[in-house]
């Protein structure tokens, strides 16, 4: 007994049978099951609960004198927290946007009322090196911000790229001021509860 | 559509992939009379795929180092998304794999599937079994619990009986005892072997497709109408079987995940203490029983290996020309006797050698083991060869299409009998300790959830009483959200604890703990803990309800079971306390609970039993924080498999209507 003997050759215009219905439903349920089964495995590669729980970091700003900066680690990345002097703020604010590679005003890069605090992700937007200039002994480049040792990109006192090859300004992490001397990295607003 | 066909043809002309699939999986002619016992081959294949997939994802999180292996498994259980599902799927999958493969083998034995021309097919199967055993054994070592460690020690020491045994064992260990190098290589090989199994399965299938499947009548197919194409007839039947199998597997994963496990394996490996009852996983029990039954080390090991290797020779030991036991009236009963013998061997392996079966007239486990071991080898070495020569066989049908007398009801009865037998074989030890009082727990049963009030009260008792000596190093403060605390409350709870932090000058300073910190114990290390506790080590409580036989009932009995005046015959040592539930009756822990030591938030002072109940509920949560989510997902999965199986059943009936 071969297959063709057992199964009527399907003519295109035949009525849908009970068998067709069952086959379709079973296939749909089966496909659903495979998808449902795959999800836990895919999701297991997402950040685990403890990694998510560590994704906020509180930083005490009171210990950083004006003109200096510290590096904190947030989600495995260096975050530059810089206490800017009035001179540095002024320099950043006075640059015409037309001179910038990635135009952004200084106001857009700090929190309102906290102009002296510049908080940026310390990773060059070119190919991921860590720019120098966060320590007083390091070269800050001619724009007074940071200088990337890999391919010579220069950043200003607002963390904006002023000389390539980097295409974009240093990124701004999500953070919020808990009070004038403390910030929390990783959230855009303080949640209660 | 037409374009697709052209692409398929283009590829197929160069690489005959599609015609191969078509030929081997779709039109592949299969005997039309295969019964449900033939489902287990495809089930084994599917199980292997699930094991490989879940194993690969587990390996992404597991750390093969003696210092972190145990903790990394707990990390998977508690922190990795669906980690508990992957681990329980994988751990129970090993059991499911062996159940399926053993049934697959017994089927081959009953229907004579190993006889010419299928001898190599059978032998390749035995190689797969050997590889599976090695893989399962090494996998069991990876969690680095007590059973892992001592299982590894005992099994590797088996090789010491061979010439140059000591060198072989040291070579296996990579040292002078089971240690980090051993764990590392076991992990590497545990990852490799499944792929070797895949390779041998390919050969197994090539050998199968050479002459096609055997069938319940055991006669060769003679005419075209004896065969039907594999697809859709057996694809749908295999999928129907998969539905039932998936249901059973899911039941264990979601509702009884530690049924086949040993509580001792939730105790981290300790090279200085062997657990009092050391047993292998259930699938090794018959072989373990054979090993122990023979009072000589060398011959015991030889017998055990022989019990597996003898399977290679079955095609020649069985001299009967007739394959199927259906036509061998004596062999049929001998076969079932052999099955029962294997089950009894399993029971023997599960009990200690000194165990006495009072209901069997005081028969000792050792004697029973020797008897069943003798019968095991008798079956292969004497019965199989002789029976084939002297047995009077029934007349064989001319073809698969010729209706034969079938004793369906008998077959069903026998299957039921076997299932009943299976149900009676419990891998758990028959323990001779005091029976535990049975408490009813809110988290028990398939619908159980943790009572939130009991959890909070229990946590309060933990903080005020237990935490003086015990830690909960796998629980973090943020996990307490499950008890009903909000972020601010958790922060306040954490701040009461201090953690050591190294400041910018390199000094160790104490800072309030954060929500991400663990509830570590009060002692810096084991030495400090022992020094403060009269030499005894207060165990970490994170897994305590999983790590003791009896679980929550045991902990409850222990907490409430102290007796101030021990029986006269018991001598209590200095600094010890009498507690009949503790192994040996003497425990270093002073009675921790007494009335009036805690006041709950509502001002009430709980009774001792109430306190014990609350703290055990809390500890059960600490050990199984995933329990509620697990059961919830479990219901969806079980309902899914019921729907899938019913659908496939009707589809199968519809597709099979025309097969006569």
PDB file of N, CA and C in Angstrom, chain B residues 567-652:
ATOM      1  N   UNK B 567      16.418   9.489  76.987  1.00  0.00           N
ATOM      2  CA  UNK B 567      16.222   8.135  77.506  1.00  0.00           C
ATOM      3  C   UNK B 567      17.495   7.666  78.214  1.00  0.00           C
ATOM      4  N   UNK B 568      17.321   6.749  79.181  1.00  0.00           N
ATOM      5  CA  UNK B 568      18.457   6.325  80.010  1.00  0.00           C
ATOM      6  C   UNK B 568      19.643   5.790  79.212  1.00  0.00           C
ATOM      7  N   UNK B 569      19.319   5.068  78.103  1.00  0.00           N
ATOM      8  CA  UNK B 569      20.415   4.405  77.381  1.00  0.00           C
ATOM      9  C   UNK B 569      21.244   5.401  76.544  1.00  0.00           C
ATOM     10  N   UNK B 570      20.761   6.654  76.410  1.00  0.00           N
ATOM     11  CA  UNK B 570      21.492   7.619  75.605  1.00  0.00           C
ATOM     12  C   UNK B 570      22.409   8.456  76.473  1.00  0.00           C
ATOM     13  N   UNK B 571      23.693   8.432  76.164  1.00  0.00           N
ATOM     14  CA  UNK B 571      24.667   9.248  76.878  1.00  0.00           C
ATOM     15  C   UNK B 571      24.895  10.537  76.104  1.00  0.00           C
ATOM     16  N   UNK B 572      24.540  11.657  76.699  1.00  0.00           N
ATOM     17  CA  UNK B 572      24.687  12.933  76.001  1.00  0.00           C
ATOM     18  C   UNK B 572      26.040  13.541  76.353  1.00  0.00           C
ATOM     19  N   UNK B 573      26.816  13.867  75.311  1.00  0.00           N
ATOM     20  CA  UNK B 573      28.146  14.428  75.525  1.00  0.00           C
ATOM     21  C   UNK B 573      28.049  15.873  76.000  1.00  0.00           C
ATOM     22  N   UNK B 574      29.150  16.346  76.529  1.00  0.00           N
ATOM     23  CA  UNK B 574      29.238  17.722  77.031  1.00  0.00           C
ATOM     24  C   UNK B 574      28.838  18.716  75.935  1.00  0.00           C
ATOM     25  N   UNK B 575      27.949  19.615  76.235  1.00  0.00           N
ATOM     26  CA  UNK B 575      27.573  20.663  75.291  1.00  0.00           C
ATOM     27  C   UNK B 575      26.605  20.210  74.210  1.00  0.00           C
ATOM     28  N   UNK B 576      26.152  18.964  74.313  1.00  0.00           N
ATOM     29  CA  UNK B 576      25.221  18.475  73.290  1.00  0.00           C
ATOM     30  C   UNK B 576      23.812  18.418  73.864  1.00  0.00           C
ATOM     31  N   UNK B 577      22.828  18.303  72.966  1.00  0.00           N
ATOM     32  CA  UNK B 577      21.434  18.264  73.394  1.00  0.00           C
ATOM     33  C   UNK B 577      20.755  17.075  72.751  1.00  0.00           C
ATOM     34  N   UNK B 578      19.767  16.533  73.458  1.00  0.00           N
ATOM     35  CA  UNK B 578      19.096  15.352  72.933  1.00  0.00           C
ATOM     36  C   UNK B 578      17.938  15.770  72.027  1.00  0.00           C
ATOM     37  N   UNK B 579      17.987  15.262  70.807  1.00  0.00           N
ATOM     38  CA  UNK B 579      16.890  15.506  69.858  1.00  0.00           C
ATOM     39  C   UNK B 579      16.738  14.252  69.019  1.00  0.00           C
ATOM     40  N   UNK B 580      15.651  13.497  69.252  1.00  0.00           N
ATOM     41  CA  UNK B 580      15.525  12.191  68.601  1.00  0.00           C
ATOM     42  C   UNK B 580      15.466  12.279  67.074  1.00  0.00           C
ATOM     43  N   UNK B 581      15.126  13.446  66.524  1.00  0.00           N
ATOM     44  CA  UNK B 581      15.016  13.541  65.063  1.00  0.00           C
ATOM     45  C   UNK B 581      16.355  13.763  64.384  1.00  0.00           C
ATOM     46  N   UNK B 582      17.334  14.223  65.166  1.00  0.00           N
ATOM     47  CA  UNK B 582      18.652  14.477  64.587  1.00  0.00           C
ATOM     48  C   UNK B 582      19.391  13.142  64.468  1.00  0.00           C
ATOM     49  N   UNK B 583      20.044  12.888  63.319  1.00  0.00           N
ATOM     50  CA  UNK B 583      20.757  11.608  63.171  1.00  0.00           C
ATOM     51  C   UNK B 583      21.744  11.411  64.329  1.00  0.00           C
ATOM     52  N   UNK B 584      21.606  10.311  65.049  1.00  0.00           N
ATOM     53  CA  UNK B 584      22.469  10.070  66.186  1.00  0.00           C
ATOM     54  C   UNK B 584      21.878  10.588  67.494  1.00  0.00           C
ATOM     55  N   UNK B 585      20.853  11.430  67.405  1.00  0.00           N
ATOM     56  CA  UNK B 585      20.151  11.887  68.603  1.00  0.00           C
ATOM     57  C   UNK B 585      20.801  13.031  69.345  1.00  0.00           C
ATOM     58  N   UNK B 586      22.069  13.362  69.012  1.00  0.00           N
ATOM     59  CA  UNK B 586      22.750  14.431  69.741  1.00  0.00           C
ATOM     60  C   UNK B 586      23.049  15.583  68.807  1.00  0.00           C
ATOM     61  N   UNK B 587      22.632  16.763  69.211  1.00  0.00           N
ATOM     62  CA  UNK B 587      22.810  17.937  68.360  1.00  0.00           C
ATOM     63  C   UNK B 587      23.470  19.040  69.165  1.00  0.00           C
ATOM     64  N   UNK B 588      24.372  19.801  68.508  1.00  0.00           N
ATOM     65  CA  UNK B 588      25.098  20.853  69.217  1.00  0.00           C
ATOM     66  C   UNK B 588      24.255  22.102  69.385  1.00  0.00           C
ATOM     67  N   UNK B 589      23.273  22.285  68.500  1.00  0.00           N
ATOM     68  CA  UNK B 589      22.440  23.485  68.564  1.00  0.00           C
ATOM     69  C   UNK B 589      21.595  23.463  69.833  1.00  0.00           C
ATOM     70  N   UNK B 590      21.671  24.530  70.626  1.00  0.00           N
ATOM     71  CA  UNK B 590      20.787  24.621  71.790  1.00  0.00           C
ATOM     72  C   UNK B 590      19.370  24.800  71.264  1.00  0.00           C
ATOM     73  N   UNK B 591      18.358  24.351  72.027  1.00  0.00           N
ATOM     74  CA  UNK B 591      16.979  24.530  71.546  1.00  0.00           C
ATOM     75  C   UNK B 591      16.768  25.981  71.160  1.00  0.00           C
ATOM     76  N   UNK B 592      16.583  26.296  69.886  1.00  0.00           N
ATOM     77  CA  UNK B 592      16.600  27.697  69.466  1.00  0.00           C
ATOM     78  C   UNK B 592      15.320  28.443  69.789  1.00  0.00           C
ATOM     79  N   UNK B 593      14.202  27.734  69.819  1.00  0.00           N
ATOM     80  CA  UNK B 593      12.927  28.430  69.985  1.00  0.00           C
ATOM     81  C   UNK B 593      12.363  28.179  71.372  1.00  0.00           C
ATOM     82  N   UNK B 594      11.847  29.206  71.974  1.00  0.00           N
ATOM     83  CA  UNK B 594      11.106  29.043  73.214  1.00  0.00           C
ATOM     84  C   UNK B 594      10.065  30.143  73.246  1.00  0.00           C
ATOM     85  N   UNK B 595       9.007  29.895  73.980  1.00  0.00           N
ATOM     86  CA  UNK B 595       7.908  30.864  73.955  1.00  0.00           C
ATOM     87  C   UNK B 595       8.339  32.188  74.554  1.00  0.00           C
ATOM     88  N   UNK B 596       7.905  33.261  73.924  1.00  0.00           N
ATOM     89  CA  UNK B 596       8.201  34.585  74.450  1.00  0.00           C
ATOM     90  C   UNK B 596       9.444  35.229  73.861  1.00  0.00           C
ATOM     91  N   UNK B 597      10.204  34.511  73.016  1.00  0.00           N
ATOM     92  CA  UNK B 597      11.426  35.156  72.503  1.00  0.00           C
ATOM     93  C   UNK B 597      11.133  36.120  71.364  1.00  0.00           C
ATOM     94  N   UNK B 598      10.014  35.985  70.694  1.00  0.00           N
ATOM     95  CA  UNK B 598       9.665  36.973  69.668  1.00  0.00           C
ATOM     96  C   UNK B 598       8.242  37.472  69.913  1.00  0.00           C
ATOM     97  N   UNK B 599       8.027  38.712  69.500  1.00  0.00           N
ATOM     98  CA  UNK B 599       6.681  39.280  69.511  1.00  0.00           C
ATOM     99  C   UNK B 599       6.380  39.725  68.096  1.00  0.00           C
ATOM    100  N   UNK B 600       5.298  39.215  67.523  1.00  0.00           N
ATOM    101  CA  UNK B 600       4.964  39.573  66.152  1.00  0.00           C
ATOM    102  C   UNK B 600       4.438  40.997  66.080  1.00  0.00           C
ATOM    103  N   UNK B 601       4.367  41.533  64.877  1.00  0.00           N
ATOM    104  CA  UNK B 601       3.957  42.923  64.654  1.00  0.00           C
ATOM    105  C   UNK B 601       2.615  43.260  65.276  1.00  0.00           C
ATOM    106  N   UNK B 602       1.708  42.275  65.325  1.00  0.00           N
ATOM    107  CA  UNK B 602       0.388  42.560  65.889  1.00  0.00           C
ATOM    108  C   UNK B 602       0.370  42.430  67.417  1.00  0.00           C
ATOM    109  N   UNK B 603       1.553  42.279  68.013  1.00  0.00           N
ATOM    110  CA  UNK B 603       1.636  42.216  69.465  1.00  0.00           C
ATOM    111  C   UNK B 603       1.474  40.835  70.050  1.00  0.00           C
ATOM    112  N   UNK B 604       1.154  39.840  69.223  1.00  0.00           N
ATOM    113  CA  UNK B 604       0.922  38.495  69.754  1.00  0.00           C
ATOM    114  C   UNK B 604       2.243  37.772  69.975  1.00  0.00           C
ATOM    115  N   UNK B 605       2.235  36.890  70.961  1.00  0.00           N
ATOM    116  CA  UNK B 605       3.415  36.056  71.187  1.00  0.00           C
ATOM    117  C   UNK B 605       3.091  34.643  70.739  1.00  0.00           C
ATOM    118  N   UNK B 606       3.742  34.196  69.669  1.00  0.00           N
ATOM    119  CA  UNK B 606       3.382  32.903  69.093  1.00  0.00           C
ATOM    120  C   UNK B 606       3.817  31.739  69.980  1.00  0.00           C
ATOM    121  N   UNK B 607       3.096  30.626  69.819  1.00  0.00           N
ATOM    122  CA  UNK B 607       3.496  29.401  70.512  1.00  0.00           C
ATOM    123  C   UNK B 607       4.739  28.839  69.824  1.00  0.00           C
ATOM    124  N   UNK B 608       5.409  27.899  70.477  1.00  0.00           N
ATOM    125  CA  UNK B 608       6.622  27.318  69.912  1.00  0.00           C
ATOM    126  C   UNK B 608       6.340  26.653  68.565  1.00  0.00           C
ATOM    127  N   UNK B 609       5.227  25.898  68.504  1.00  0.00           N
ATOM    128  CA  UNK B 609       4.886  25.232  67.253  1.00  0.00           C
ATOM    129  C   UNK B 609       4.616  26.231  66.140  1.00  0.00           C
ATOM    130  N   UNK B 610       3.938  27.342  66.505  1.00  0.00           N
ATOM    131  CA  UNK B 610       3.643  28.360  65.504  1.00  0.00           C
ATOM    132  C   UNK B 610       4.936  28.983  64.992  1.00  0.00           C
ATOM    133  N   UNK B 611       5.865  29.248  65.891  1.00  0.00           N
ATOM    134  CA  UNK B 611       7.147  29.830  65.491  1.00  0.00           C
ATOM    135  C   UNK B 611       7.885  28.885  64.547  1.00  0.00           C
ATOM    136  N   UNK B 612       7.906  27.596  64.919  1.00  0.00           N
ATOM    137  CA  UNK B 612       8.606  26.620  64.090  1.00  0.00           C
ATOM    138  C   UNK B 612       7.976  26.577  62.705  1.00  0.00           C
ATOM    139  N   UNK B 613       6.651  26.626  62.684  1.00  0.00           N
ATOM    140  CA  UNK B 613       5.952  26.547  61.409  1.00  0.00           C
ATOM    141  C   UNK B 613       6.286  27.763  60.544  1.00  0.00           C
ATOM    142  N   UNK B 614       6.290  28.942  61.145  1.00  0.00           N
ATOM    143  CA  UNK B 614       6.580  30.155  60.383  1.00  0.00           C
ATOM    144  C   UNK B 614       8.014  30.163  59.859  1.00  0.00           C
ATOM    145  N   UNK B 615       8.939  29.781  60.710  1.00  0.00           N
ATOM    146  CA  UNK B 615      10.332  29.866  60.271  1.00  0.00           C
ATOM    147  C   UNK B 615      10.619  28.806  59.203  1.00  0.00           C
ATOM    148  N   UNK B 616       9.968  27.644  59.318  1.00  0.00           N
ATOM    149  CA  UNK B 616      10.168  26.623  58.285  1.00  0.00           C
ATOM    150  C   UNK B 616       9.568  27.082  56.961  1.00  0.00           C
ATOM    151  N   UNK B 617       8.416  27.760  57.023  1.00  0.00           N
ATOM    152  CA  UNK B 617       7.834  28.308  55.791  1.00  0.00           C
ATOM    153  C   UNK B 617       8.818  29.281  55.143  1.00  0.00           C
ATOM    154  N   UNK B 618       9.416  30.132  55.988  1.00  0.00           N
ATOM    155  CA  UNK B 618      10.391  31.088  55.454  1.00  0.00           C
ATOM    156  C   UNK B 618      11.592  30.360  54.838  1.00  0.00           C
ATOM    157  N   UNK B 619      12.078  29.336  55.527  1.00  0.00           N
ATOM    158  CA  UNK B 619      13.251  28.616  55.018  1.00  0.00           C
ATOM    159  C   UNK B 619      12.911  27.853  53.738  1.00  0.00           C
ATOM    160  N   UNK B 620      11.672  27.354  53.652  1.00  0.00           N
ATOM    161  CA  UNK B 620      11.262  26.676  52.416  1.00  0.00           C
ATOM    162  C   UNK B 620      11.272  27.661  51.259  1.00  0.00           C
ATOM    163  N   UNK B 621      10.827  28.886  51.559  1.00  0.00           N
ATOM    164  CA  UNK B 621      10.881  29.914  50.512  1.00  0.00           C
ATOM    165  C   UNK B 621      12.333  30.215  50.128  1.00  0.00           C
ATOM    166  N   UNK B 622      13.201  30.327  51.140  1.00  0.00           N
ATOM    167  CA  UNK B 622      14.615  30.629  50.869  1.00  0.00           C
ATOM    168  C   UNK B 622      15.226  29.555  49.971  1.00  0.00           C
ATOM    169  N   UNK B 623      14.774  28.297  50.158  1.00  0.00           N
ATOM    170  CA  UNK B 623      15.335  27.201  49.362  1.00  0.00           C
ATOM    171  C   UNK B 623      14.716  27.144  47.975  1.00  0.00           C
ATOM    172  N   UNK B 624      13.441  27.484  47.874  1.00  0.00           N
ATOM    173  CA  UNK B 624      12.763  27.388  46.585  1.00  0.00           C
ATOM    174  C   UNK B 624      11.988  28.655  46.279  1.00  0.00           C
ATOM    175  N   UNK B 625      12.702  29.767  46.064  1.00  0.00           N
ATOM    176  CA  UNK B 625      11.982  31.018  45.802  1.00  0.00           C
ATOM    177  C   UNK B 625      11.204  30.979  44.486  1.00  0.00           C
ATOM    178  N   UNK B 626      11.566  30.015  43.605  1.00  0.00           N
ATOM    179  CA  UNK B 626      10.918  29.972  42.290  1.00  0.00           C
ATOM    180  C   UNK B 626       9.623  29.186  42.307  1.00  0.00           C
ATOM    181  N   UNK B 627       9.279  28.579  43.464  1.00  0.00           N
ATOM    182  CA  UNK B 627       8.181  27.612  43.546  1.00  0.00           C
ATOM    183  C   UNK B 627       6.858  28.111  42.954  1.00  0.00           C
ATOM    184  N   UNK B 628       6.468  29.338  43.287  1.00  0.00           N
ATOM    185  CA  UNK B 628       5.160  29.814  42.822  1.00  0.00           C
ATOM    186  C   UNK B 628       5.148  30.040  41.322  1.00  0.00           C
ATOM    187  N   UNK B 629       6.216  30.654  40.809  1.00  0.00           N
ATOM    188  CA  UNK B 629       6.289  30.868  39.367  1.00  0.00           C
ATOM    189  C   UNK B 629       6.353  29.527  38.637  1.00  0.00           C
ATOM    190  N   UNK B 630       7.102  28.593  39.235  1.00  0.00           N
ATOM    191  CA  UNK B 630       7.272  27.277  38.624  1.00  0.00           C
ATOM    192  C   UNK B 630       5.923  26.583  38.447  1.00  0.00           C
ATOM    193  N   UNK B 631       5.101  26.604  39.494  1.00  0.00           N
ATOM    194  CA  UNK B 631       3.802  25.940  39.397  1.00  0.00           C
ATOM    195  C   UNK B 631       2.903  26.650  38.387  1.00  0.00           C
ATOM    196  N   UNK B 632       3.001  27.978  38.352  1.00  0.00           N
ATOM    197  CA  UNK B 632       2.156  28.737  37.429  1.00  0.00           C
ATOM    198  C   UNK B 632       2.508  28.390  35.983  1.00  0.00           C
ATOM    199  N   UNK B 633       3.793  28.432  35.684  1.00  0.00           N
ATOM    200  CA  UNK B 633       4.219  28.055  34.330  1.00  0.00           C
ATOM    201  C   UNK B 633       3.827  26.603  34.070  1.00  0.00           C
ATOM    202  N   UNK B 634       3.987  25.766  35.105  1.00  0.00           N
ATOM    203  CA  UNK B 634       3.690  24.341  34.973  1.00  0.00           C
ATOM    204  C   UNK B 634       2.268  24.085  34.520  1.00  0.00           C
ATOM    205  N   UNK B 635       1.308  24.824  35.086  1.00  0.00           N
ATOM    206  CA  UNK B 635      -0.075  24.619  34.657  1.00  0.00           C
ATOM    207  C   UNK B 635      -0.253  24.899  33.188  1.00  0.00           C
ATOM    208  N   UNK B 636       0.334  26.015  32.732  1.00  0.00           N
ATOM    209  CA  UNK B 636       0.219  26.326  31.303  1.00  0.00           C
ATOM    210  C   UNK B 636       0.799  25.212  30.455  1.00  0.00           C
ATOM    211  N   UNK B 637       1.956  24.703  30.880  1.00  0.00           N
ATOM    212  CA  UNK B 637       2.613  23.673  30.080  1.00  0.00           C
ATOM    213  C   UNK B 637       1.782  22.390  30.074  1.00  0.00           C
ATOM    214  N   UNK B 638       1.274  21.993  31.235  1.00  0.00           N
ATOM    215  CA  UNK B 638       0.485  20.755  31.284  1.00  0.00           C
ATOM    216  C   UNK B 638      -0.785  20.884  30.442  1.00  0.00           C
ATOM    217  N   UNK B 639      -1.443  22.033  30.546  1.00  0.00           N
ATOM    218  CA  UNK B 639      -2.659  22.234  29.744  1.00  0.00           C
ATOM    219  C   UNK B 639      -2.290  22.185  28.262  1.00  0.00           C
ATOM    220  N   UNK B 640      -1.162  22.796  27.934  1.00  0.00           N
ATOM    221  CA  UNK B 640      -0.724  22.768  26.540  1.00  0.00           C
ATOM    222  C   UNK B 640      -0.568  21.332  26.052  1.00  0.00           C
ATOM    223  N   UNK B 641       0.112  20.510  26.844  1.00  0.00           N
ATOM    224  CA  UNK B 641       0.357  19.141  26.384  1.00  0.00           C
ATOM    225  C   UNK B 641      -0.943  18.339  26.285  1.00  0.00           C
ATOM    226  N   UNK B 642      -1.910  18.626  27.167  1.00  0.00           N
ATOM    227  CA  UNK B 642      -3.200  17.929  27.068  1.00  0.00           C
ATOM    228  C   UNK B 642      -3.871  18.293  25.745  1.00  0.00           C
ATOM    229  N   UNK B 643      -3.917  19.581  25.441  1.00  0.00           N
ATOM    230  CA  UNK B 643      -4.558  20.021  24.197  1.00  0.00           C
ATOM    231  C   UNK B 643      -3.834  19.419  22.996  1.00  0.00           C
ATOM    232  N   UNK B 644      -2.505  19.504  23.020  1.00  0.00           N
ATOM    233  CA  UNK B 644      -1.687  18.984  21.920  1.00  0.00           C
ATOM    234  C   UNK B 644      -1.945  17.493  21.720  1.00  0.00           C
ATOM    235  N   UNK B 645      -1.963  16.744  22.837  1.00  0.00           N
ATOM    236  CA  UNK B 645      -2.128  15.295  22.741  1.00  0.00           C
ATOM    237  C   UNK B 645      -3.514  14.933  22.212  1.00  0.00           C
ATOM    238  N   UNK B 646      -4.550  15.615  22.675  1.00  0.00           N
ATOM    239  CA  UNK B 646      -5.906  15.317  22.197  1.00  0.00           C
ATOM    240  C   UNK B 646      -6.007  15.608  20.705  1.00  0.00           C
ATOM    241  N   UNK B 647      -5.485  16.749  20.296  1.00  0.00           N
ATOM    242  CA  UNK B 647      -5.520  17.107  18.872  1.00  0.00           C
ATOM    243  C   UNK B 647      -4.815  16.044  18.039  1.00  0.00           C
ATOM    244  N   UNK B 648      -3.617  15.681  18.492  1.00  0.00           N
ATOM    245  CA  UNK B 648      -2.828  14.716  17.734  1.00  0.00           C
ATOM    246  C   UNK B 648      -3.513  13.354  17.719  1.00  0.00           C
ATOM    247  N   UNK B 649      -4.232  13.028  18.806  1.00  0.00           N
ATOM    248  CA  UNK B 649      -4.924  11.743  18.854  1.00  0.00           C
ATOM    249  C   UNK B 649      -5.967  11.671  17.746  1.00  0.00           C
ATOM    250  N   UNK B 650      -6.776  12.734  17.635  1.00  0.00           N
ATOM    251  CA  UNK B 650      -7.821  12.709  16.612  1.00  0.00           C
ATOM    252  C   UNK B 650      -7.228  12.771  15.219  1.00  0.00           C
ATOM    253  N   UNK B 651      -6.167  13.560  15.069  1.00  0.00           N
ATOM    254  CA  UNK B 651      -5.510  13.625  13.764  1.00  0.00           C
ATOM    255  C   UNK B 651      -4.956  12.255  13.385  1.00  0.00           C
ATOM    256  N   UNK B 652      -4.374  11.596  14.363  1.00  0.00           N
ATOM    257  CA  UNK B 652      -3.803  10.269  14.112  1.00  0.00           C
ATOM    258  C   UNK B 652      -4.904   9.286  13.706  1.00  0.00           C
TER     259      UNK B 652
END
